[in-house]
Amino acid sequence: REECVEGKVGNHDNTPKDHYDTPIQTGISGLFYSYQHLPWLCLHQYVKPMNFQEEVRGHRDLDGFLAQASILLDDKATTLDEVLRRMLTHVTEDGHGSCDMDEVMNTVFTDTGGDEDNVQLLSETIQGVTASATGVRYQQSWLCVLCNVKSLQRRHVCIARLERPQNWGANCCEARYVILILSPPRTKSTKTAIELGRTFATMFSDISFRQKLLDAKTQEEFKQELVHQRHHLSIVNKKPATEKQMIHAETDPRSKKTLKCADFFKVGRGIYEDLRRRLPLYPSDFTDGMYGKDRSLLKYTTTAIFLYIAILLPNIAFGSLNDESTRGEIDVRKVIVGQSIGGVIYSLFAGAPLVIPLTTAPLAIFISVIRGICDDYDLDFPAFYACIGLWNSFFLILGALLNVSLFMKLFKRSVDKQPFSESGFCWMYNQTIFNYFYHGPTLATNNSTRVLLEIKELGSGTSHGAPVVEHVTHVFLPESLVLCTRERPILCLLLMLGTLWLGYALYQLRRSPYLHAKVREVVSDCALPIAVVIFSFIGSFLFLDVELPVFNFHNGKIFRLAQFDKLTGMNCLSAVGLGFLLALLIFIDQNIVISLTHVPEAKLLKGTAFHWDLMLTGFINILMSCLGLPWMHAAFPHSSLHARQLAKVELHVEGGHLYETIVNVKETRITALTANILIGLSVFLLPIPLQWIPKPVLYGLFLYIAATSLDGNQMFDRMLLLLKEQTSYPPTHYIRRVPQKKVHFFTALQILQLIILCAFGMYPLPYIKMIFPFLMILLIPIRTNLLPRVIEAKYLDIMDSQHM
């Protein structure tokens, strides 16, 4: 039974490395949590000490103890059983609570008293350990005993200092301090017995602190030493940065270095540092995972297929929208060709190859506004569109040279709302189908004379419609008069929700016990293509009698150079403002997407290139503008999902919650390059068979992308906390480090910001949407100046940060 012996101790832990760290290094002290499952089986796990610098719960635990302290000084008991009974009696006498002593003792000991061998086996304990060259050795002078008591309503802590050291076994030969933790079994994840034990065990693991407690004569002196120890553990020790880290911090928008005006006058410094850091790794972007033991050809194949579908279908949706708004100037075919050209260039030369460039909903809205301006002022659309695009590219390239991406230091995670906007976008367009078709049958003509004539013909039996029955109040109209009935919007709704349901169910298959692990992974990676193919078949073949909306196809020239001679000088100058607004939109989206893709938990090792990628986006949009193709920039959540598809993921359970931990990610250019080449070849699939994909399936695709992007979305997780009871809260970093009321208050403020952004983004007037970038920038002073007045800055930084 003895894995509890002194010396080397194995780690039988399957818990996450957030709460339970890797084995401690030589000379470093740590904590071991021991659970006596059976008299012959003792399980250990290394518990991470309480971080008093960041975790607010440690301070609250100590404050609660000091307010109702139960301390026994110089107790003369010699056996552990006697010590624990005196501690329970002391807790009851102090009026801090009452409990059944026999119930507590039966819970504390696996074998209470040891009728045969007089051996006492504690059920749950935390003890200090120290790593040495010969193994992990226990700290013998103190012991933390944990006990979950069903009859308790609140937690209790009692500390006993013995008059003389006692020998209670191989791992506790000179016990001087006993800490008894009593807790109700069902409580919040940060208030469990283990969490409370972490707080006091961390303090007692310091040998100098234990020596000071020996000198305390009264309980007040004892409590004062606890306060001093907390202050000592709360001091932040910052490691000096190396010269390489300091240079990188000057040009990295994600660093915490203070922003200075001089940083923007170092022309080209950011681009130079990006290329200097990223170019040596360029060959590995093509070779990683292609051969050797770490070969991942199957993962690359499924990821390329996923990207192909996830990029192609939004292109069809936005191409159809652009076709309607520009009256054929930018159609589905041009969007697909532009995506292939821009995507191949970006995947070959970008500093962050996992980022996916795409034409997006805000760009489609921007293009529709430009078409309206051209109609109002009788301007040539291709020329004016190209002029705005060139001004936009000029501002992007200028911003890259002047290191403007450093402004992203001011953006926090509260801007992570684009999945909701994208989800609302597709719901908005699906609602137009209902508004147009659902309220009664739609007539093909408004000519009342023709309607009456055909009804009379129907009554005489000359029409091919259904016969008219006499003496009834309802009349069956002939098919030639009915444009659409209610079955179309109902079928559209079912196809959209069905695509979402099947895709998300297959995506979650990797977490289920069904099929082989490799099969589950492949099916999960291909969830989106499977859902699209199945529901396209259902809509296009099983319901042939119901006409579904599909995109239009124009068989004309793909490339058409802009004729700038059709614009006057004033027209070109008027395009400056629109070009700046477009550059502002692309700048914000581009940098936010790169930041969200390279979050710490994604384990991406090759770094970013904010400045170079911004310049590359400017060059790509020059080409798009001159050829009359749609603009593009880094897209969310496609980029994050691309990194997720290439990740090796492990599942673990902590506190009854299932979590996914990314082990590593294959940072390759091959998947994005392959997907964009396949998208270019898809031009030959127009109009058939791509036209067999109904528009509701495309809307279901948007919902699927929005739903899958919510996995790990911190704002969404905090919104769910508002609907959960406290005992179900997951032990996340902000739950551990931030008071609960402040977490909920911050979430409510974010929901309010989201509502305002969505109200402007979905307002029916197109010109209102033009100020959307300014609203995003307005969030900066709100976050940096206004919110710290109502919530402490340190708590805001924790909630805005990623889980590291």
mmCIF file with all atom_site columns, C-alpha atoms in Angstrom, residues 405-550:
data_model
loop_
_atom_site.group_PDB
_atom_site.id
_atom_site.type_symbol
_atom_site.label_atom_id
_atom_site.label_alt_id
_atom_site.label_comp_id
_atom_site.label_asym_id
_atom_site.label_entity_id
_atom_site.label_seq_id
_atom_site.pdbx_PDB_ins_code
_atom_site.Cartn_x
_atom_site.Cartn_y
_atom_site.Cartn_z
_atom_site.occupancy
_atom_site.B_iso_or_equiv
_atom_site.pdbx_formal_charge
_atom_site.auth_seq_id
_atom_site.auth_comp_id
_atom_site.auth_asym_id
_atom_site.auth_atom_id
_atom_site.pdbx_PDB_model_num
ATOM 1   C CA . SER A 1 405 ? 0.022   48.300 -34.844 1.00 0.00 ? 405 SER A CA 1
ATOM 2   C CA . LEU A 1 406 ? 1.536   49.207 -31.453 1.00 0.00 ? 406 LEU A CA 1
ATOM 3   C CA . PHE A 1 407 ? -1.805  50.892 -30.728 1.00 0.00 ? 407 PHE A CA 1
ATOM 4   C CA . MET A 1 408 ? -3.164  47.375 -30.216 1.00 0.00 ? 408 MET A CA 1
ATOM 5   C CA . LYS A 1 409 ? -1.582  47.529 -26.752 1.00 0.00 ? 409 LYS A CA 1
ATOM 6   C CA . LEU A 1 410 ? -4.643  49.601 -25.837 1.00 0.00 ? 410 LEU A CA 1
ATOM 7   C CA . PHE A 1 411 ? -7.119  46.967 -27.034 1.00 0.00 ? 411 PHE A CA 1
ATOM 8   C CA . LYS A 1 412 ? -8.221  44.382 -24.489 1.00 0.00 ? 412 LYS A CA 1
ATOM 9   C CA . ARG A 1 413 ? -10.168 41.143 -24.711 1.00 0.00 ? 413 ARG A CA 1
ATOM 10  C CA . SER A 1 414 ? -13.443 42.997 -24.329 1.00 0.00 ? 414 SER A CA 1
ATOM 11  C CA . VAL A 1 415 ? -13.405 43.466 -28.121 1.00 0.00 ? 415 VAL A CA 1
ATOM 12  C CA . ASP A 1 416 ? -13.818 39.711 -28.570 1.00 0.00 ? 416 ASP A CA 1
ATOM 13  C CA . LYS A 1 417 ? -17.410 39.983 -29.778 1.00 0.00 ? 417 LYS A CA 1
ATOM 14  C CA . GLN A 1 418 ? -17.192 39.231 -33.459 1.00 0.00 ? 418 GLN A CA 1
ATOM 15  C CA . PRO A 1 419 ? -18.627 35.690 -33.211 1.00 0.00 ? 419 PRO A CA 1
ATOM 16  C CA . PHE A 1 420 ? -21.843 37.198 -31.872 1.00 0.00 ? 420 PHE A CA 1
ATOM 17  C CA . SER A 1 421 ? -21.947 39.793 -34.650 1.00 0.00 ? 421 SER A CA 1
ATOM 18  C CA . GLU A 1 422 ? -21.428 37.119 -37.271 1.00 0.00 ? 422 GLU A CA 1
ATOM 19  C CA . SER A 1 423 ? -24.149 34.943 -35.755 1.00 0.00 ? 423 SER A CA 1
ATOM 20  C CA . GLY A 1 424 ? -26.539 37.898 -35.655 1.00 0.00 ? 424 GLY A CA 1
ATOM 21  C CA . PHE A 1 425 ? -25.675 38.713 -39.263 1.00 0.00 ? 425 PHE A CA 1
ATOM 22  C CA . CYS A 1 426 ? -26.855 35.383 -40.605 1.00 0.00 ? 426 CYS A CA 1
ATOM 23  C CA . TRP A 1 427 ? -29.974 35.461 -38.427 1.00 0.00 ? 427 TRP A CA 1
ATOM 24  C CA . MET A 1 428 ? -30.776 38.912 -39.805 1.00 0.00 ? 428 MET A CA 1
ATOM 25  C CA . TYR A 1 429 ? -30.592 37.746 -43.403 1.00 0.00 ? 429 TYR A CA 1
ATOM 26  C CA . ASN A 1 430 ? -32.578 34.604 -42.697 1.00 0.00 ? 430 ASN A CA 1
ATOM 27  C CA . GLN A 1 431 ? -35.282 36.780 -41.162 1.00 0.00 ? 431 GLN A CA 1
ATOM 28  C CA . THR A 1 432 ? -35.705 38.610 -44.491 1.00 0.00 ? 432 THR A CA 1
ATOM 29  C CA . ILE A 1 433 ? -36.793 35.311 -46.059 1.00 0.00 ? 433 ILE A CA 1
ATOM 30  C CA . PHE A 1 434 ? -39.580 35.069 -43.495 1.00 0.00 ? 434 PHE A CA 1
ATOM 31  C CA . ASN A 1 435 ? -40.618 38.699 -43.883 1.00 0.00 ? 435 ASN A CA 1
ATOM 32  C CA . TYR A 1 436 ? -40.789 38.301 -47.645 1.00 0.00 ? 436 TYR A CA 1
ATOM 33  C CA . PHE A 1 437 ? -42.473 34.932 -47.951 1.00 0.00 ? 437 PHE A CA 1
ATOM 34  C CA . TYR A 1 438 ? -44.133 33.776 -44.754 1.00 0.00 ? 438 TYR A CA 1
ATOM 35  C CA . HIS A 1 439 ? -47.148 36.049 -44.345 1.00 0.00 ? 439 HIS A CA 1
ATOM 36  C CA . GLY A 1 440 ? -49.528 34.362 -46.770 1.00 0.00 ? 440 GLY A CA 1
ATOM 37  C CA . PRO A 1 441 ? -49.016 33.267 -50.398 1.00 0.00 ? 441 PRO A CA 1
ATOM 38  C CA . THR A 1 442 ? -47.175 35.709 -52.645 1.00 0.00 ? 442 THR A CA 1
ATOM 39  C CA . LEU A 1 443 ? -48.850 36.469 -55.994 1.00 0.00 ? 443 LEU A CA 1
ATOM 40  C CA . ALA A 1 444 ? -46.793 36.551 -59.156 1.00 0.00 ? 444 ALA A CA 1
ATOM 41  C CA . THR A 1 445 ? -48.667 39.655 -60.401 1.00 0.00 ? 445 THR A CA 1
ATOM 42  C CA . ASN A 1 446 ? -50.581 42.635 -59.003 1.00 0.00 ? 446 ASN A CA 1
ATOM 43  C CA . ASN A 1 447 ? -52.872 42.798 -62.061 1.00 0.00 ? 447 ASN A CA 1
ATOM 44  C CA . SER A 1 448 ? -56.329 42.125 -60.567 1.00 0.00 ? 448 SER A CA 1
ATOM 45  C CA . THR A 1 449 ? -57.905 41.659 -64.014 1.00 0.00 ? 449 THR A CA 1
ATOM 46  C CA . ARG A 1 450 ? -55.520 38.807 -64.798 1.00 0.00 ? 450 ARG A CA 1
ATOM 47  C CA . VAL A 1 451 ? -56.121 37.210 -61.389 1.00 0.00 ? 451 VAL A CA 1
ATOM 48  C CA . LEU A 1 452 ? -59.905 37.237 -61.853 1.00 0.00 ? 452 LEU A CA 1
ATOM 49  C CA . LEU A 1 453 ? -59.599 35.932 -65.395 1.00 0.00 ? 453 LEU A CA 1
ATOM 50  C CA . GLU A 1 454 ? -57.471 32.966 -64.365 1.00 0.00 ? 454 GLU A CA 1
ATOM 51  C CA . ILE A 1 455 ? -59.785 32.171 -61.463 1.00 0.00 ? 455 ILE A CA 1
ATOM 52  C CA . LYS A 1 456 ? -62.732 32.096 -63.870 1.00 0.00 ? 456 LYS A CA 1
ATOM 53  C CA . GLU A 1 457 ? -60.762 29.831 -66.193 1.00 0.00 ? 457 GLU A CA 1
ATOM 54  C CA . LEU A 1 458 ? -59.957 27.652 -63.190 1.00 0.00 ? 458 LEU A CA 1
ATOM 55  C CA . GLY A 1 459 ? -63.654 27.440 -62.356 1.00 0.00 ? 459 GLY A CA 1
ATOM 56  C CA . SER A 1 460 ? -64.531 26.391 -65.892 1.00 0.00 ? 460 SER A CA 1
ATOM 57  C CA . GLY A 1 461 ? -61.947 23.598 -65.718 1.00 0.00 ? 461 GLY A CA 1
ATOM 58  C CA . THR A 1 462 ? -59.630 25.039 -68.387 1.00 0.00 ? 462 THR A CA 1
ATOM 59  C CA . SER A 1 463 ? -56.750 25.632 -65.993 1.00 0.00 ? 463 SER A CA 1
ATOM 60  C CA . HIS A 1 464 ? -54.320 23.006 -64.789 1.00 0.00 ? 464 HIS A CA 1
ATOM 61  C CA . GLY A 1 465 ? -54.776 24.063 -61.169 1.00 0.00 ? 465 GLY A CA 1
ATOM 62  C CA . ALA A 1 466 ? -56.894 22.350 -58.586 1.00 0.00 ? 466 ALA A CA 1
ATOM 63  C CA . PRO A 1 467 ? -60.680 22.263 -59.255 1.00 0.00 ? 467 PRO A CA 1
ATOM 64  C CA . VAL A 1 468 ? -62.893 24.860 -57.587 1.00 0.00 ? 468 VAL A CA 1
ATOM 65  C CA . VAL A 1 469 ? -65.536 23.470 -55.270 1.00 0.00 ? 469 VAL A CA 1
ATOM 66  C CA . GLU A 1 470 ? -68.844 25.340 -55.253 1.00 0.00 ? 470 GLU A CA 1
ATOM 67  C CA . HIS A 1 471 ? -70.443 26.793 -52.118 1.00 0.00 ? 471 HIS A CA 1
ATOM 68  C CA . VAL A 1 472 ? -67.139 27.137 -50.230 1.00 0.00 ? 472 VAL A CA 1
ATOM 69  C CA . THR A 1 473 ? -65.377 30.244 -48.973 1.00 0.00 ? 473 THR A CA 1
ATOM 70  C CA . HIS A 1 474 ? -61.808 29.183 -49.996 1.00 0.00 ? 474 HIS A CA 1
ATOM 71  C CA . VAL A 1 475 ? -60.478 29.184 -53.546 1.00 0.00 ? 475 VAL A CA 1
ATOM 72  C CA . PHE A 1 476 ? -57.420 27.244 -54.730 1.00 0.00 ? 476 PHE A CA 1
ATOM 73  C CA . LEU A 1 477 ? -55.317 29.564 -56.907 1.00 0.00 ? 477 LEU A CA 1
ATOM 74  C CA . PRO A 1 478 ? -53.613 28.214 -60.056 1.00 0.00 ? 478 PRO A CA 1
ATOM 75  C CA . GLU A 1 479 ? -49.877 27.566 -59.886 1.00 0.00 ? 479 GLU A CA 1
ATOM 76  C CA . SER A 1 480 ? -49.184 30.294 -62.433 1.00 0.00 ? 480 SER A CA 1
ATOM 77  C CA . LEU A 1 481 ? -50.380 32.942 -59.956 1.00 0.00 ? 481 LEU A CA 1
ATOM 78  C CA . VAL A 1 482 ? -48.561 31.755 -56.825 1.00 0.00 ? 482 VAL A CA 1
ATOM 79  C CA . LEU A 1 483 ? -44.930 32.835 -56.506 1.00 0.00 ? 483 LEU A CA 1
ATOM 80  C CA . CYS A 1 484 ? -44.267 31.278 -53.113 1.00 0.00 ? 484 CYS A CA 1
ATOM 81  C CA . THR A 1 485 ? -46.081 29.838 -50.142 1.00 0.00 ? 485 THR A CA 1
ATOM 82  C CA . ARG A 1 486 ? -45.131 29.262 -46.532 1.00 0.00 ? 486 ARG A CA 1
ATOM 83  C CA . GLU A 1 487 ? -43.296 26.021 -47.130 1.00 0.00 ? 487 GLU A CA 1
ATOM 84  C CA . ARG A 1 488 ? -40.279 27.925 -48.470 1.00 0.00 ? 488 ARG A CA 1
ATOM 85  C CA . PRO A 1 489 ? -39.416 29.852 -45.258 1.00 0.00 ? 489 PRO A CA 1
ATOM 86  C CA . ILE A 1 490 ? -40.164 26.788 -43.119 1.00 0.00 ? 490 ILE A CA 1
ATOM 87  C CA . LEU A 1 491 ? -37.815 24.659 -45.226 1.00 0.00 ? 491 LEU A CA 1
ATOM 88  C CA . CYS A 1 492 ? -35.182 27.425 -45.129 1.00 0.00 ? 492 CYS A CA 1
ATOM 89  C CA . LEU A 1 493 ? -35.358 27.473 -41.329 1.00 0.00 ? 493 LEU A CA 1
ATOM 90  C CA . LEU A 1 494 ? -35.067 23.683 -41.101 1.00 0.00 ? 494 LEU A CA 1
ATOM 91  C CA . LEU A 1 495 ? -32.096 23.581 -43.476 1.00 0.00 ? 495 LEU A CA 1
ATOM 92  C CA . MET A 1 496 ? -30.272 26.330 -41.599 1.00 0.00 ? 496 MET A CA 1
ATOM 93  C CA . LEU A 1 497 ? -30.834 24.830 -38.148 1.00 0.00 ? 497 LEU A CA 1
ATOM 94  C CA . GLY A 1 498 ? -30.213 21.315 -39.451 1.00 0.00 ? 498 GLY A CA 1
ATOM 95  C CA . THR A 1 499 ? -26.825 22.339 -40.837 1.00 0.00 ? 499 THR A CA 1
ATOM 96  C CA . LEU A 1 500 ? -25.958 23.890 -37.485 1.00 0.00 ? 500 LEU A CA 1
ATOM 97  C CA . TRP A 1 501 ? -27.190 20.866 -35.494 1.00 0.00 ? 501 TRP A CA 1
ATOM 98  C CA . LEU A 1 502 ? -25.479 18.156 -37.546 1.00 0.00 ? 502 LEU A CA 1
ATOM 99  C CA . GLY A 1 503 ? -22.222 20.092 -37.887 1.00 0.00 ? 503 GLY A CA 1
ATOM 100 C CA . TYR A 1 504 ? -21.997 20.892 -34.181 1.00 0.00 ? 504 TYR A CA 1
ATOM 101 C CA . ALA A 1 505 ? -23.001 17.358 -33.141 1.00 0.00 ? 505 ALA A CA 1
ATOM 102 C CA . LEU A 1 506 ? -20.233 15.868 -35.302 1.00 0.00 ? 506 LEU A CA 1
ATOM 103 C CA . TYR A 1 507 ? -17.793 18.515 -34.048 1.00 0.00 ? 507 TYR A CA 1
ATOM 104 C CA . GLN A 1 508 ? -18.509 17.410 -30.450 1.00 0.00 ? 508 GLN A CA 1
ATOM 105 C CA . LEU A 1 509 ? -17.960 13.756 -31.383 1.00 0.00 ? 509 LEU A CA 1
ATOM 106 C CA . ARG A 1 510 ? -14.318 13.977 -30.315 1.00 0.00 ? 510 ARG A CA 1
ATOM 107 C CA . ARG A 1 511 ? -15.496 14.310 -26.710 1.00 0.00 ? 511 ARG A CA 1
ATOM 108 C CA . SER A 1 512 ? -17.758 11.251 -26.876 1.00 0.00 ? 512 SER A CA 1
ATOM 109 C CA . PRO A 1 513 ? -16.859 7.595  -26.173 1.00 0.00 ? 513 PRO A CA 1
ATOM 110 C CA . TYR A 1 514 ? -18.177 6.362  -29.541 1.00 0.00 ? 514 TYR A CA 1
ATOM 111 C CA . LEU A 1 515 ? -16.019 4.886  -32.308 1.00 0.00 ? 515 LEU A CA 1
ATOM 112 C CA . HIS A 1 516 ? -12.230 4.774  -32.315 1.00 0.00 ? 516 HIS A CA 1
ATOM 113 C CA . ALA A 1 517 ? -10.296 7.845  -31.174 1.00 0.00 ? 517 ALA A CA 1
ATOM 114 C CA . LYS A 1 518 ? -8.754  8.363  -34.622 1.00 0.00 ? 518 LYS A CA 1
ATOM 115 C CA . VAL A 1 519 ? -12.148 8.021  -36.320 1.00 0.00 ? 519 VAL A CA 1
ATOM 116 C CA . ARG A 1 520 ? -13.677 10.509 -33.885 1.00 0.00 ? 520 ARG A CA 1
ATOM 117 C CA . GLU A 1 521 ? -10.931 13.017 -34.641 1.00 0.00 ? 521 GLU A CA 1
ATOM 118 C CA . VAL A 1 522 ? -11.343 12.696 -38.430 1.00 0.00 ? 522 VAL A CA 1
ATOM 119 C CA . VAL A 1 523 ? -15.148 12.954 -38.282 1.00 0.00 ? 523 VAL A CA 1
ATOM 120 C CA . SER A 1 524 ? -14.905 15.961 -35.963 1.00 0.00 ? 524 SER A CA 1
ATOM 121 C CA . ASP A 1 525 ? -12.450 17.688 -38.310 1.00 0.00 ? 525 ASP A CA 1
ATOM 122 C CA . CYS A 1 526 ? -14.765 17.047 -41.290 1.00 0.00 ? 526 CYS A CA 1
ATOM 123 C CA . ALA A 1 527 ? -17.987 17.973 -39.452 1.00 0.00 ? 527 ALA A CA 1
ATOM 124 C CA . LEU A 1 528 ? -18.651 21.079 -41.538 1.00 0.00 ? 528 LEU A CA 1
ATOM 125 C CA . PRO A 1 529 ? -18.224 19.462 -45.016 1.00 0.00 ? 529 PRO A CA 1
ATOM 126 C CA . ILE A 1 530 ? -20.423 16.524 -43.987 1.00 0.00 ? 530 ILE A CA 1
ATOM 127 C CA . ALA A 1 531 ? -23.227 18.784 -42.722 1.00 0.00 ? 531 ALA A CA 1
ATOM 128 C CA . VAL A 1 532 ? -23.138 21.009 -45.823 1.00 0.00 ? 532 VAL A CA 1
ATOM 129 C CA . VAL A 1 533 ? -23.222 18.086 -48.274 1.00 0.00 ? 533 VAL A CA 1
ATOM 130 C CA . ILE A 1 534 ? -26.065 16.285 -46.473 1.00 0.00 ? 534 ILE A CA 1
ATOM 131 C CA . PHE A 1 535 ? -28.371 19.283 -46.105 1.00 0.00 ? 535 PHE A CA 1
ATOM 132 C CA . SER A 1 536 ? -27.600 20.573 -49.597 1.00 0.00 ? 536 SER A CA 1
ATOM 133 C CA . PHE A 1 537 ? -28.758 17.175 -50.882 1.00 0.00 ? 537 PHE A CA 1
ATOM 134 C CA . ILE A 1 538 ? -31.886 17.361 -48.709 1.00 0.00 ? 538 ILE A CA 1
ATOM 135 C CA . GLY A 1 539 ? -32.766 20.858 -49.890 1.00 0.00 ? 539 GLY A CA 1
ATOM 136 C CA . SER A 1 540 ? -31.921 20.491 -53.576 1.00 0.00 ? 540 SER A CA 1
ATOM 137 C CA . PHE A 1 541 ? -33.113 16.918 -54.291 1.00 0.00 ? 541 PHE A CA 1
ATOM 138 C CA . LEU A 1 542 ? -35.545 15.728 -51.627 1.00 0.00 ? 542 LEU A CA 1
ATOM 139 C CA . PHE A 1 543 ? -37.607 18.939 -51.889 1.00 0.00 ? 543 PHE A CA 1
ATOM 140 C CA . LEU A 1 544 ? -37.545 19.591 -55.613 1.00 0.00 ? 544 LEU A CA 1
ATOM 141 C CA . ASP A 1 545 ? -41.047 21.073 -55.545 1.00 0.00 ? 545 ASP A CA 1
ATOM 142 C CA . VAL A 1 546 ? -39.969 23.876 -53.186 1.00 0.00 ? 546 VAL A CA 1
ATOM 143 C CA . GLU A 1 547 ? -37.962 26.595 -54.873 1.00 0.00 ? 547 GLU A CA 1
ATOM 144 C CA . LEU A 1 548 ? -35.091 27.641 -52.593 1.00 0.00 ? 548 LEU A CA 1
ATOM 145 C CA . PRO A 1 549 ? -33.054 30.858 -52.922 1.00 0.00 ? 549 PRO A CA 1
ATOM 146 C CA . VAL A 1 550 ? -29.678 30.363 -54.647 1.00 0.00 ? 550 VAL A CA 1
#
